[in-house]
Short mmCIF file of C-alpha atoms in Angstrom, two decimals:
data_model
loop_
_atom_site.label_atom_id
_atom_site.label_comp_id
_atom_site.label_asym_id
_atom_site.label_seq_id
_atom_site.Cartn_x
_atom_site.Cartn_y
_atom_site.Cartn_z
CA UNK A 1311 118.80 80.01 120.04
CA UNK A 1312 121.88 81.03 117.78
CA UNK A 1313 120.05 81.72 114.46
CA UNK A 1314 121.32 83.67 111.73
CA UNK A 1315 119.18 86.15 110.42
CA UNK A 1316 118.13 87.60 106.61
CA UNK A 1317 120.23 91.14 107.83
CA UNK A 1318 123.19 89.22 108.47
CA UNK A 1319 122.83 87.91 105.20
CA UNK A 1320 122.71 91.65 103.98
CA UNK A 1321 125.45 93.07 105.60
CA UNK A 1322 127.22 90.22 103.52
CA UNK A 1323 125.68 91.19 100.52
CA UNK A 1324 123.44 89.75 98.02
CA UNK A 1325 123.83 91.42 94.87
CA UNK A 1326 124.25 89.41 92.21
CA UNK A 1327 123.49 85.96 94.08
CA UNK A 1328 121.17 83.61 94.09
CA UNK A 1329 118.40 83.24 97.48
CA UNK A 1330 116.49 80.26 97.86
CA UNK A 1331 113.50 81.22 99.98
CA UNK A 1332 111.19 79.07 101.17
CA UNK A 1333 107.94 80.60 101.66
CA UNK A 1334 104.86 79.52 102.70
CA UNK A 1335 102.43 80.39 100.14
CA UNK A 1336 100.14 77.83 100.83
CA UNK A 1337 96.87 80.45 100.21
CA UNK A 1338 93.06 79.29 99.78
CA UNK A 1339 91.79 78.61 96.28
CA UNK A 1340 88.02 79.07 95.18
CA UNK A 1341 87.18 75.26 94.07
CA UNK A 1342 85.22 76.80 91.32
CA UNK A 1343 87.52 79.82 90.33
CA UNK A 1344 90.83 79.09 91.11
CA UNK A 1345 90.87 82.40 92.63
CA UNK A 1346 93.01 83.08 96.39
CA UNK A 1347 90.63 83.87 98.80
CA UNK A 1348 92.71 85.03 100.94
CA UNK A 1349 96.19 86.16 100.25
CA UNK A 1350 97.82 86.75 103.83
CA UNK A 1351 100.03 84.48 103.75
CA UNK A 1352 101.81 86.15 100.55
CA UNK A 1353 101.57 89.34 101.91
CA UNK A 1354 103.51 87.69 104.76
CA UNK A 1355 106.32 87.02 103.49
CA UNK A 1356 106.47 90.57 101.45
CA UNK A 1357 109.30 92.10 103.69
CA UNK A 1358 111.90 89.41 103.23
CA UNK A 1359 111.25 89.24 99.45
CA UNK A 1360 111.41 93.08 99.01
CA UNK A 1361 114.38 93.76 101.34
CA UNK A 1362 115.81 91.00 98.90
CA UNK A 1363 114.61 92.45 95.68
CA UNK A 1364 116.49 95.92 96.47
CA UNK A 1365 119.74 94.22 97.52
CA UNK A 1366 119.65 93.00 93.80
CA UNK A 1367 119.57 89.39 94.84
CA UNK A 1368 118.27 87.05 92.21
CA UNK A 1369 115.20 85.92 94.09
CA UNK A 1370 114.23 82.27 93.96
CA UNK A 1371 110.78 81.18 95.75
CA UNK A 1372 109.52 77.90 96.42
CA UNK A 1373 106.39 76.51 98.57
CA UNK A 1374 104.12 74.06 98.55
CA UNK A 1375 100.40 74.57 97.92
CA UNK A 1376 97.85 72.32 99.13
CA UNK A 1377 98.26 68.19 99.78
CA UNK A 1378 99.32 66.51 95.89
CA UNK A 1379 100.15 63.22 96.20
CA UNK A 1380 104.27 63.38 94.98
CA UNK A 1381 103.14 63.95 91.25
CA UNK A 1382 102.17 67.36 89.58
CA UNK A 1383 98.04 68.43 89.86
CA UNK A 1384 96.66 71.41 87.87
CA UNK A 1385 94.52 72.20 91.43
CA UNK A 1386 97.25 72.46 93.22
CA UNK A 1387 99.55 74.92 90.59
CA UNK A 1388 101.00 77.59 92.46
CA UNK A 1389 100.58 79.75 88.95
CA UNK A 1390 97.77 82.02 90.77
CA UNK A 1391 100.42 82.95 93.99
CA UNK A 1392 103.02 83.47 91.11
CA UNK A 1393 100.95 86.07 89.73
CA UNK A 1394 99.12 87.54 92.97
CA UNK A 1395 102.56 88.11 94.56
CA UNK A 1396 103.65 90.21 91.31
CA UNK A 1397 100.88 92.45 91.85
CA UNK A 1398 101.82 92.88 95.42
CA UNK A 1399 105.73 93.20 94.78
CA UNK A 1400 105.22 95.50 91.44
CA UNK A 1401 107.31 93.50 88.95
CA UNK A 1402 106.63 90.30 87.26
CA UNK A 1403 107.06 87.20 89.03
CA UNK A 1404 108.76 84.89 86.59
CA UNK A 1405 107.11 80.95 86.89
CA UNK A 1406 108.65 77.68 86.80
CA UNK A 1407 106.12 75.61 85.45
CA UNK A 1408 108.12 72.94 87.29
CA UNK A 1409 110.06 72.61 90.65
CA UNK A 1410 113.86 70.68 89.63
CA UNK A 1411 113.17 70.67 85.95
CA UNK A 1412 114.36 71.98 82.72
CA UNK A 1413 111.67 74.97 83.45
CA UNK A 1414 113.12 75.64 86.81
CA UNK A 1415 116.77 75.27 85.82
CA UNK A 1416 116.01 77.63 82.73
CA UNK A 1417 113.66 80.27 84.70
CA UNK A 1418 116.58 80.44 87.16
CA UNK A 1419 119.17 80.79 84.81
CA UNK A 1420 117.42 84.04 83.18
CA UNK A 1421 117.06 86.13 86.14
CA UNK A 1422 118.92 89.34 86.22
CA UNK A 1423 119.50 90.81 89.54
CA UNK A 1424 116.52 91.96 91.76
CA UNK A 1425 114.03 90.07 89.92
CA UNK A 1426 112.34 86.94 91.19
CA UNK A 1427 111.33 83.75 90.08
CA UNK A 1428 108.65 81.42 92.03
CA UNK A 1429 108.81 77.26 91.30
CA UNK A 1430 105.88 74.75 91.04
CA UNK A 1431 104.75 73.27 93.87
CA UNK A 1432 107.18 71.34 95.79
CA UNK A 1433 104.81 68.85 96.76
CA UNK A 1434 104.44 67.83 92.95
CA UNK A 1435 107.71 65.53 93.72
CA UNK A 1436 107.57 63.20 95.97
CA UNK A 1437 110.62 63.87 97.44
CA UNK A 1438 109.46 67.00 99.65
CA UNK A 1439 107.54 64.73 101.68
CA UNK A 1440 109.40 61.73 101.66
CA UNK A 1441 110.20 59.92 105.24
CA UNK A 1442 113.81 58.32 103.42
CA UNK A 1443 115.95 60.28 104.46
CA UNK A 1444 118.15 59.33 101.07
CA UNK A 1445 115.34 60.35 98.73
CA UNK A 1446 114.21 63.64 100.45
CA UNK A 1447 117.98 64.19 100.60
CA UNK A 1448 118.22 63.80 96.56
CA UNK A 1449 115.67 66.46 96.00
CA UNK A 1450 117.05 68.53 98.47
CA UNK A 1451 120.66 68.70 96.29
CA UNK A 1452 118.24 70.21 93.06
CA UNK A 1453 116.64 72.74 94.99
CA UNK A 1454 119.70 73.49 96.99
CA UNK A 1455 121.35 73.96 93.43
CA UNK A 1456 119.44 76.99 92.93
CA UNK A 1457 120.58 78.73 95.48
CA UNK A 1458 123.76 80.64 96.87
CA UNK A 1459 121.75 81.11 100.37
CA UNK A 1460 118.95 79.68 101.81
CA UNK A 1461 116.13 81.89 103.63
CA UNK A 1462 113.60 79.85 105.71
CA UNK A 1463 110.50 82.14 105.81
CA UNK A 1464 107.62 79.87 106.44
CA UNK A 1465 106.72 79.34 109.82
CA UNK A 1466 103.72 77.28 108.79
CA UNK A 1467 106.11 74.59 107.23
CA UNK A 1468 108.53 74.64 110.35
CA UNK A 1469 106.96 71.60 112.38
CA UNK A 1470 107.45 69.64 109.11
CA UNK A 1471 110.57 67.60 108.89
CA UNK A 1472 110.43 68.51 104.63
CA UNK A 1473 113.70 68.77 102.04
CA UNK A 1474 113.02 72.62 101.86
CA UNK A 1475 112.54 73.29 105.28
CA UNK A 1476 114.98 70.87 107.01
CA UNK A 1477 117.06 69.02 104.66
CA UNK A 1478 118.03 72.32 102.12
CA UNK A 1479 119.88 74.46 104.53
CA UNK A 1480 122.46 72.12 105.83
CA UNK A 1481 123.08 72.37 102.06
CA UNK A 1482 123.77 76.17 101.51
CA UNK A 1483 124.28 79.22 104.12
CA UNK A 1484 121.12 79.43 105.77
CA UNK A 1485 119.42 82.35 107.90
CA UNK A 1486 115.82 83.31 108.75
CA UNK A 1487 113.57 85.51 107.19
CA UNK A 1488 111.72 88.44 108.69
CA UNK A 1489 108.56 86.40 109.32
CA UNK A 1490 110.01 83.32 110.69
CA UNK A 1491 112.35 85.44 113.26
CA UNK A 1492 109.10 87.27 114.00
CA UNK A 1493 107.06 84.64 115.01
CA UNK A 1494 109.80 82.82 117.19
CA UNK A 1495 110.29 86.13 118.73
CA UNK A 1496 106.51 86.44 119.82
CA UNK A 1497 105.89 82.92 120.53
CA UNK A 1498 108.66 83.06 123.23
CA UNK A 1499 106.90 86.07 124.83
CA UNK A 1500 104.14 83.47 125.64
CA UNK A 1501 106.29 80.45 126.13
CA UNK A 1502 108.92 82.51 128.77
CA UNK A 1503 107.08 85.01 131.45
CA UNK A 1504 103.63 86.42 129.92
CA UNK A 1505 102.58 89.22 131.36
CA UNK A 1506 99.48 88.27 133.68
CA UNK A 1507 96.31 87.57 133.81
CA UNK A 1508 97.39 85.21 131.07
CA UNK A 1509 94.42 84.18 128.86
CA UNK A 1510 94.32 81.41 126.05
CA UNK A 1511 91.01 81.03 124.27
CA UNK A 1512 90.76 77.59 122.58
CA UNK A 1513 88.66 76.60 119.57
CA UNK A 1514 87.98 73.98 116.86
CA UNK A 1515 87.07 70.55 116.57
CA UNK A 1516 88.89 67.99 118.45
CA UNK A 1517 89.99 67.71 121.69
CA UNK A 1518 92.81 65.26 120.84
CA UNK A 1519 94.36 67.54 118.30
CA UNK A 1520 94.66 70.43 121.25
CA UNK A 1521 95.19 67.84 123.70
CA UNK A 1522 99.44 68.61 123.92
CA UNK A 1523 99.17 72.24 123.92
CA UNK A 1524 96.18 72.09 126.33
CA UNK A 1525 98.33 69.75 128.57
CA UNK A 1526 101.55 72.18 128.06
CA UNK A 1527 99.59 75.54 129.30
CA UNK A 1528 96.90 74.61 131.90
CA UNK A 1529 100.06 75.34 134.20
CA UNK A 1530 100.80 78.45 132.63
CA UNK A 1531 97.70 80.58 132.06
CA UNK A 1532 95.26 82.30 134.50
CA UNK A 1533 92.35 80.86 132.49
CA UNK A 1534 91.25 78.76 129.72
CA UNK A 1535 88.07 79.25 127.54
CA UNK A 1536 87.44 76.49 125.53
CA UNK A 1537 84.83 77.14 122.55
CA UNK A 1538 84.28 75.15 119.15
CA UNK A 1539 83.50 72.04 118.23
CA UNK A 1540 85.76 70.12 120.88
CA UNK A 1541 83.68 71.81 123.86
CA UNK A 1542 81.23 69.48 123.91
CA UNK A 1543 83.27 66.32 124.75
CA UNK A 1544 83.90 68.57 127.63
CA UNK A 1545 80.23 69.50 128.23
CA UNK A 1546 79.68 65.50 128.10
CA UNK A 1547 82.66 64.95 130.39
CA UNK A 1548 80.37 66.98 133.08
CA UNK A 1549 77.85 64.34 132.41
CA UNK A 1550 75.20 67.11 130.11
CA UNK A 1551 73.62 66.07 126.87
CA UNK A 1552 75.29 66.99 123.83
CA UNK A 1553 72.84 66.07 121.17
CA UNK A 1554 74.35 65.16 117.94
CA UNK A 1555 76.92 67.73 118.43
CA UNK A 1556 80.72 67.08 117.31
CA UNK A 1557 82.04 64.40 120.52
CA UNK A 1558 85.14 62.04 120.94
CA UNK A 1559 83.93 59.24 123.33
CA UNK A 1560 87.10 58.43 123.96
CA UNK A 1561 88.31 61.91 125.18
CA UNK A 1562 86.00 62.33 127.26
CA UNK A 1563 87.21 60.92 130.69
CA UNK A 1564 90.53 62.56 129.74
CA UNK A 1565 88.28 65.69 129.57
CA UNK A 1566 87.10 64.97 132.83
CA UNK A 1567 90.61 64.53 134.63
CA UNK A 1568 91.52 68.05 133.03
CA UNK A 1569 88.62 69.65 134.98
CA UNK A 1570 89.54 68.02 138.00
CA UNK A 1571 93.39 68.77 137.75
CA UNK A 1572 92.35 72.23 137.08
CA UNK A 1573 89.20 73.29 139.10
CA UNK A 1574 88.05 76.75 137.76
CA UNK A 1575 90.64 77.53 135.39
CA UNK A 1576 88.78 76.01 132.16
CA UNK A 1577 85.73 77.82 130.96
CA UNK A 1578 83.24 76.49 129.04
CA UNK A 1579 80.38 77.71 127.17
CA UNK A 1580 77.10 77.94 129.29
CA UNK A 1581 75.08 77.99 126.15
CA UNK A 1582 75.13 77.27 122.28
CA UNK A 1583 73.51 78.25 119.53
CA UNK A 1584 71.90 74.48 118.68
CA UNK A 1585 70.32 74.03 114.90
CA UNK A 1586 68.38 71.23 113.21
CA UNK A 1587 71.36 70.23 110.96
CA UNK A 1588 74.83 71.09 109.79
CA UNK A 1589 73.45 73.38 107.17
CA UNK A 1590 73.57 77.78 106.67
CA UNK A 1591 70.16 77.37 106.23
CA UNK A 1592 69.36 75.59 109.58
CA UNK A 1593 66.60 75.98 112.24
CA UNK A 1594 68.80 77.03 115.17
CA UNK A 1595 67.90 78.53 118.48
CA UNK A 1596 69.99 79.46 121.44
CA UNK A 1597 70.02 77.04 124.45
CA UNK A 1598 72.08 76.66 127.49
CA UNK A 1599 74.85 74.27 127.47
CA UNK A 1600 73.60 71.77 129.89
CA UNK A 1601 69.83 71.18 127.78
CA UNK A 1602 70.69 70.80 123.62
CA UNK A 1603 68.02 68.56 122.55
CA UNK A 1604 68.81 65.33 121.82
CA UNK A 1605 68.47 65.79 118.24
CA UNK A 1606 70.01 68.87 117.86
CA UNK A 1607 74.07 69.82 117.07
CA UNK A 1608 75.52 72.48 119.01
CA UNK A 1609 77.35 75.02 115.98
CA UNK A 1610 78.25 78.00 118.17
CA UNK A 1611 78.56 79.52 121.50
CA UNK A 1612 75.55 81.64 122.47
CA UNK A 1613 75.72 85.33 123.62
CA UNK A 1614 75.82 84.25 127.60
CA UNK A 1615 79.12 82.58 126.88
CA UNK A 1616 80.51 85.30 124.39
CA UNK A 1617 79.56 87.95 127.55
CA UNK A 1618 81.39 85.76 129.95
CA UNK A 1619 84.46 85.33 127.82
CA UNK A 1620 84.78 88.73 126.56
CA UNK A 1621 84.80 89.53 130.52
CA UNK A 1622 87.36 87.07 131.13
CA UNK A 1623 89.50 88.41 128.33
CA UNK A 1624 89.04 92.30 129.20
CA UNK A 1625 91.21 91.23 132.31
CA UNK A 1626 94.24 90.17 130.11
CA UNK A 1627 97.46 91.33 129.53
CA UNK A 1628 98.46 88.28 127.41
CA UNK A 1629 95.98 86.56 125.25
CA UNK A 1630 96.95 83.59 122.78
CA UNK A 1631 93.85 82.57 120.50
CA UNK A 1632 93.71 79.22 118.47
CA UNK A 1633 90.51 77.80 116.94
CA UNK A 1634 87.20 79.29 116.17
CA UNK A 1635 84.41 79.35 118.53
CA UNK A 1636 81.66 77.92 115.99
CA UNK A 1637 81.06 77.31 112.21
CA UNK A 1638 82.17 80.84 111.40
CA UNK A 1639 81.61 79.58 107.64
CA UNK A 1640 78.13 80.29 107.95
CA UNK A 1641 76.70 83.51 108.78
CA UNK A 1642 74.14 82.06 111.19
CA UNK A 1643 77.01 80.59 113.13
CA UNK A 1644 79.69 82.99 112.96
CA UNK A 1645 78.93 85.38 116.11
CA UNK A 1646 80.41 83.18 118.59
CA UNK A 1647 83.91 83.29 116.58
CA UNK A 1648 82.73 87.52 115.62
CA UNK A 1649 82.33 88.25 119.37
CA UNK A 1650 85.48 86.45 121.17
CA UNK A 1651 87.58 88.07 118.16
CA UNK A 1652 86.31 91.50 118.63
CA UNK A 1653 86.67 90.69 122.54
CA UNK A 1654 90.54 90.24 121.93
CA UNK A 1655 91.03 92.94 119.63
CA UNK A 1656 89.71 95.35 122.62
CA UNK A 1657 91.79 93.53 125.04
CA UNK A 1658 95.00 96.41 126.88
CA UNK A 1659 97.02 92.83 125.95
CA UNK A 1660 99.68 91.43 124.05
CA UNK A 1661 97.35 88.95 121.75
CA UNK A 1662 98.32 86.73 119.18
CA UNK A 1663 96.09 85.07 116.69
CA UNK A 1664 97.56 81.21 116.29
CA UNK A 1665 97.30 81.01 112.93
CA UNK A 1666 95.21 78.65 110.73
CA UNK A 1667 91.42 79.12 110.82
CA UNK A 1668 91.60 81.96 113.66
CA UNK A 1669 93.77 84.16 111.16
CA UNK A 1670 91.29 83.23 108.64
CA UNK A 1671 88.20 84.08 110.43
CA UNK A 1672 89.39 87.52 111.29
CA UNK A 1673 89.91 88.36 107.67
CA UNK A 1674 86.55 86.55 106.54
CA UNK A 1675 85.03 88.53 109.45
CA UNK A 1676 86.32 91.64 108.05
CA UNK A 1677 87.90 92.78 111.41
CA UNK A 1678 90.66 95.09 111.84
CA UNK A 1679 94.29 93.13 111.62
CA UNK A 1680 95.78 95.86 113.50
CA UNK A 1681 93.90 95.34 116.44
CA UNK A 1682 95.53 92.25 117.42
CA UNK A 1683 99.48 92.63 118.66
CA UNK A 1684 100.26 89.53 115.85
CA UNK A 1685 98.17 87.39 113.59
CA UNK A 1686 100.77 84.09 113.06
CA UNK A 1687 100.95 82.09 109.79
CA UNK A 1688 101.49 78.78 111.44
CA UNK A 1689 98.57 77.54 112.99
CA UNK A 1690 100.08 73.71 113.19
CA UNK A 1691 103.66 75.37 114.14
CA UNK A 1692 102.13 77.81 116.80
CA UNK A 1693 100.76 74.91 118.96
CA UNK A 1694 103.77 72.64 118.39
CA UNK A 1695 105.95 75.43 119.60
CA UNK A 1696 104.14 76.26 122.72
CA UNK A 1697 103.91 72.40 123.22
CA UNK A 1698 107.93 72.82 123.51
CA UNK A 1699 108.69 70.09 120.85
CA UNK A 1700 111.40 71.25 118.73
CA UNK A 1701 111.04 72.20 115.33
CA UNK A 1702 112.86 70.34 112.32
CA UNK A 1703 112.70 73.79 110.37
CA UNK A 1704 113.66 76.24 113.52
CA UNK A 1705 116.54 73.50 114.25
CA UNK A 1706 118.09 73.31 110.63
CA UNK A 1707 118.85 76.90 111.23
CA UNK A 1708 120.54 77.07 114.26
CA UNK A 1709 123.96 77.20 114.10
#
């Protein structure tokens, strides 16, 4: 790929001009509070904004936050991130209580060089989101009339064909940020020649949303542990009972054909930790995979399964992890995801958390980020990339 990058964009200089970065700062919010939960994905996007700041560019943010339906929602205000990513740049973030309006076209107006300015949530017009090409295209001239240059820095957004991600930079000089070139760079590691044994570890709920990445790297990898919720349309495609546990009938003989095609290269759990109900509070026990009681749902991998994983995995040299292994949520539920995690982490490999609830779970889990060679931003974007479709946002950029 022929992508410009933000220090190409530096060497240029910046001082004085207006950047357009679009972040993702799509962070958790406590229902109750309002407060981020967890604020990774600001602290993300940290070294393109500060490399920025000290050029003296005039810093212009936008993101989207959440799913609002085209039309501004106080849930959804990015007003927290604006002040969360102050505290972690050390200067006042300056807030467009708007995203194209008079506050946005005012807020941008006032700021002197190095300072930086964050808009409402693009998804508050409807235009972000919008299929016509003429309408997305409309909002894409107002945002693109903020900027000078155009940085794309949010991987997570890149698989969406959006007016920030795809439509703004045919509008204004565009490059990638540090995070986005980051991410392609490791994702290719694991899409060109991994270094073997080549281990993915797949999690979650559904089969069919892992289907296309499952189909994409059964030829690639050395072995394929499947955990979560979507193991037991597997576990059912072998013919066991499954209980009431999580199942899609009608992936389950295209569960089948993927054991067949691939005898011995998928791993699956030999038992689960099986509770009365979906509930923290749950009776639960530990039985094997092929006996959960018919009226019981399967909410974790058992020990047996996190033993023959982790022995699996201590044999890598590449590991790519997507999904959870159980209801990590819940403390009664959360070993499975704990001990495939901590597994990785001890892994001699290249390992890359894929984003979404994996990168969540290993900061809810209090483990050590450092432990794992990359933790992405882009669950949705990770899979779509090592899928090999393209990537509206990774194509606007290329030259």
């Amino acid at each position: 790929m022929s992508i410009r990058t933000l220090d190409d964009l530096l060497a240029e200089g910046v001082s004085g001009r207006r950047v357009l970065v679009r972040a993702d700062l799509n962070v958790p919010l406590d229902k109750q509070t309002g407060d981020i939960t967890d604020d990774g994905r600001i602290r993300a996007v940290l070294p393109t904004l500060s490399a920025l700041v000290r050029a003296g560019a005039k810093v212009v943010v936008c993101s989207h936050l959440g799913r609002p339906k085209g039309a501004p929602d106080p849930q959804f205000s990015l007003r927290p991130v604006a002040g969360r990513l102050g505290e972690l740049l050390g200067a006042p973030v300056h807030f467009a209580s708007d995203t194209v309006g008079d506050s946005a076209r005012s807020t941008v107006e006032g700021l002197a060089d190095g300072q930086v300015a964050l808009l409402e949530n693009l998804r508050f017009n409807k235009g972000e989101t919008s299929k016509d090409d003429a309408e997305r295209g409309g909002f894409a001239d107002q945002l693109a009339a903020f900027g000078d240059a155009y940085v794309d820095d949010a991987f997570g957004a890149v698989h969406r064909k959006h007016a920030s991600v795809y439509d703004v930079p045919a509008r204004l000089p565009q490059v990638a940020g540090r995070l986005v070139l980051r991410e392609v760079e490791v994702l290719s590691r694991l899409t060109g020649e991994p270094e073997r044994p080549y281990v993915v570890v797949l999690g979650g709920s559904k089969v069919s949303d892992k289907l296309a990445v499952i189909e994409a790297l059964l030829p690639k990898v050395d072995r394929l542990l499947i955990g979560g919720g979507m193991c037991f349309t597997f576990l059912k495609a072998q013919g066991h009972e499954v209980g009431s546990s999580l199942l899609e009938e009608e992936m389950v003989e295209t569960c089948g054909n993927l054991l067949q095609r691939s005898p011995g290269k998928i791993m699956l759990p030999v038992d689960v930790v099986a509770a009365d109900a979906f509930a923290p509070d749950a009776a639960h026990d530990t039985v094997p995979a092929d006996g959960i009681p018919s009226h019981r749902v399967g909410l974790d991998i058992g020990p047996e399964t996190v033993a023959g994983f982790a022995a699996a995995l201590s044999q890598a040299k590449t590991v790519f992890w997507n999904g959870p292994m159980g209801v990590f949520e819940m403390a009664a539920f959360a070993n499975g995801t704990r001990g495939v995690a901590e597994a990785i982490a001890k892994a001699d490999a290249f390992s890359v958390v894929g984003g979404g609830d994996s990168a969540a779970a290993v900061r809810a889990l209090g483990l050590d980020e450092t432990a794992f060679s990359h933790i992405s931003t882009g669950g949705g974007a990770s899979l779509e990339y090592l899928e090999g479709k393209t990537l509206p946002g990774i194509a606007a950029l290329e030259d």
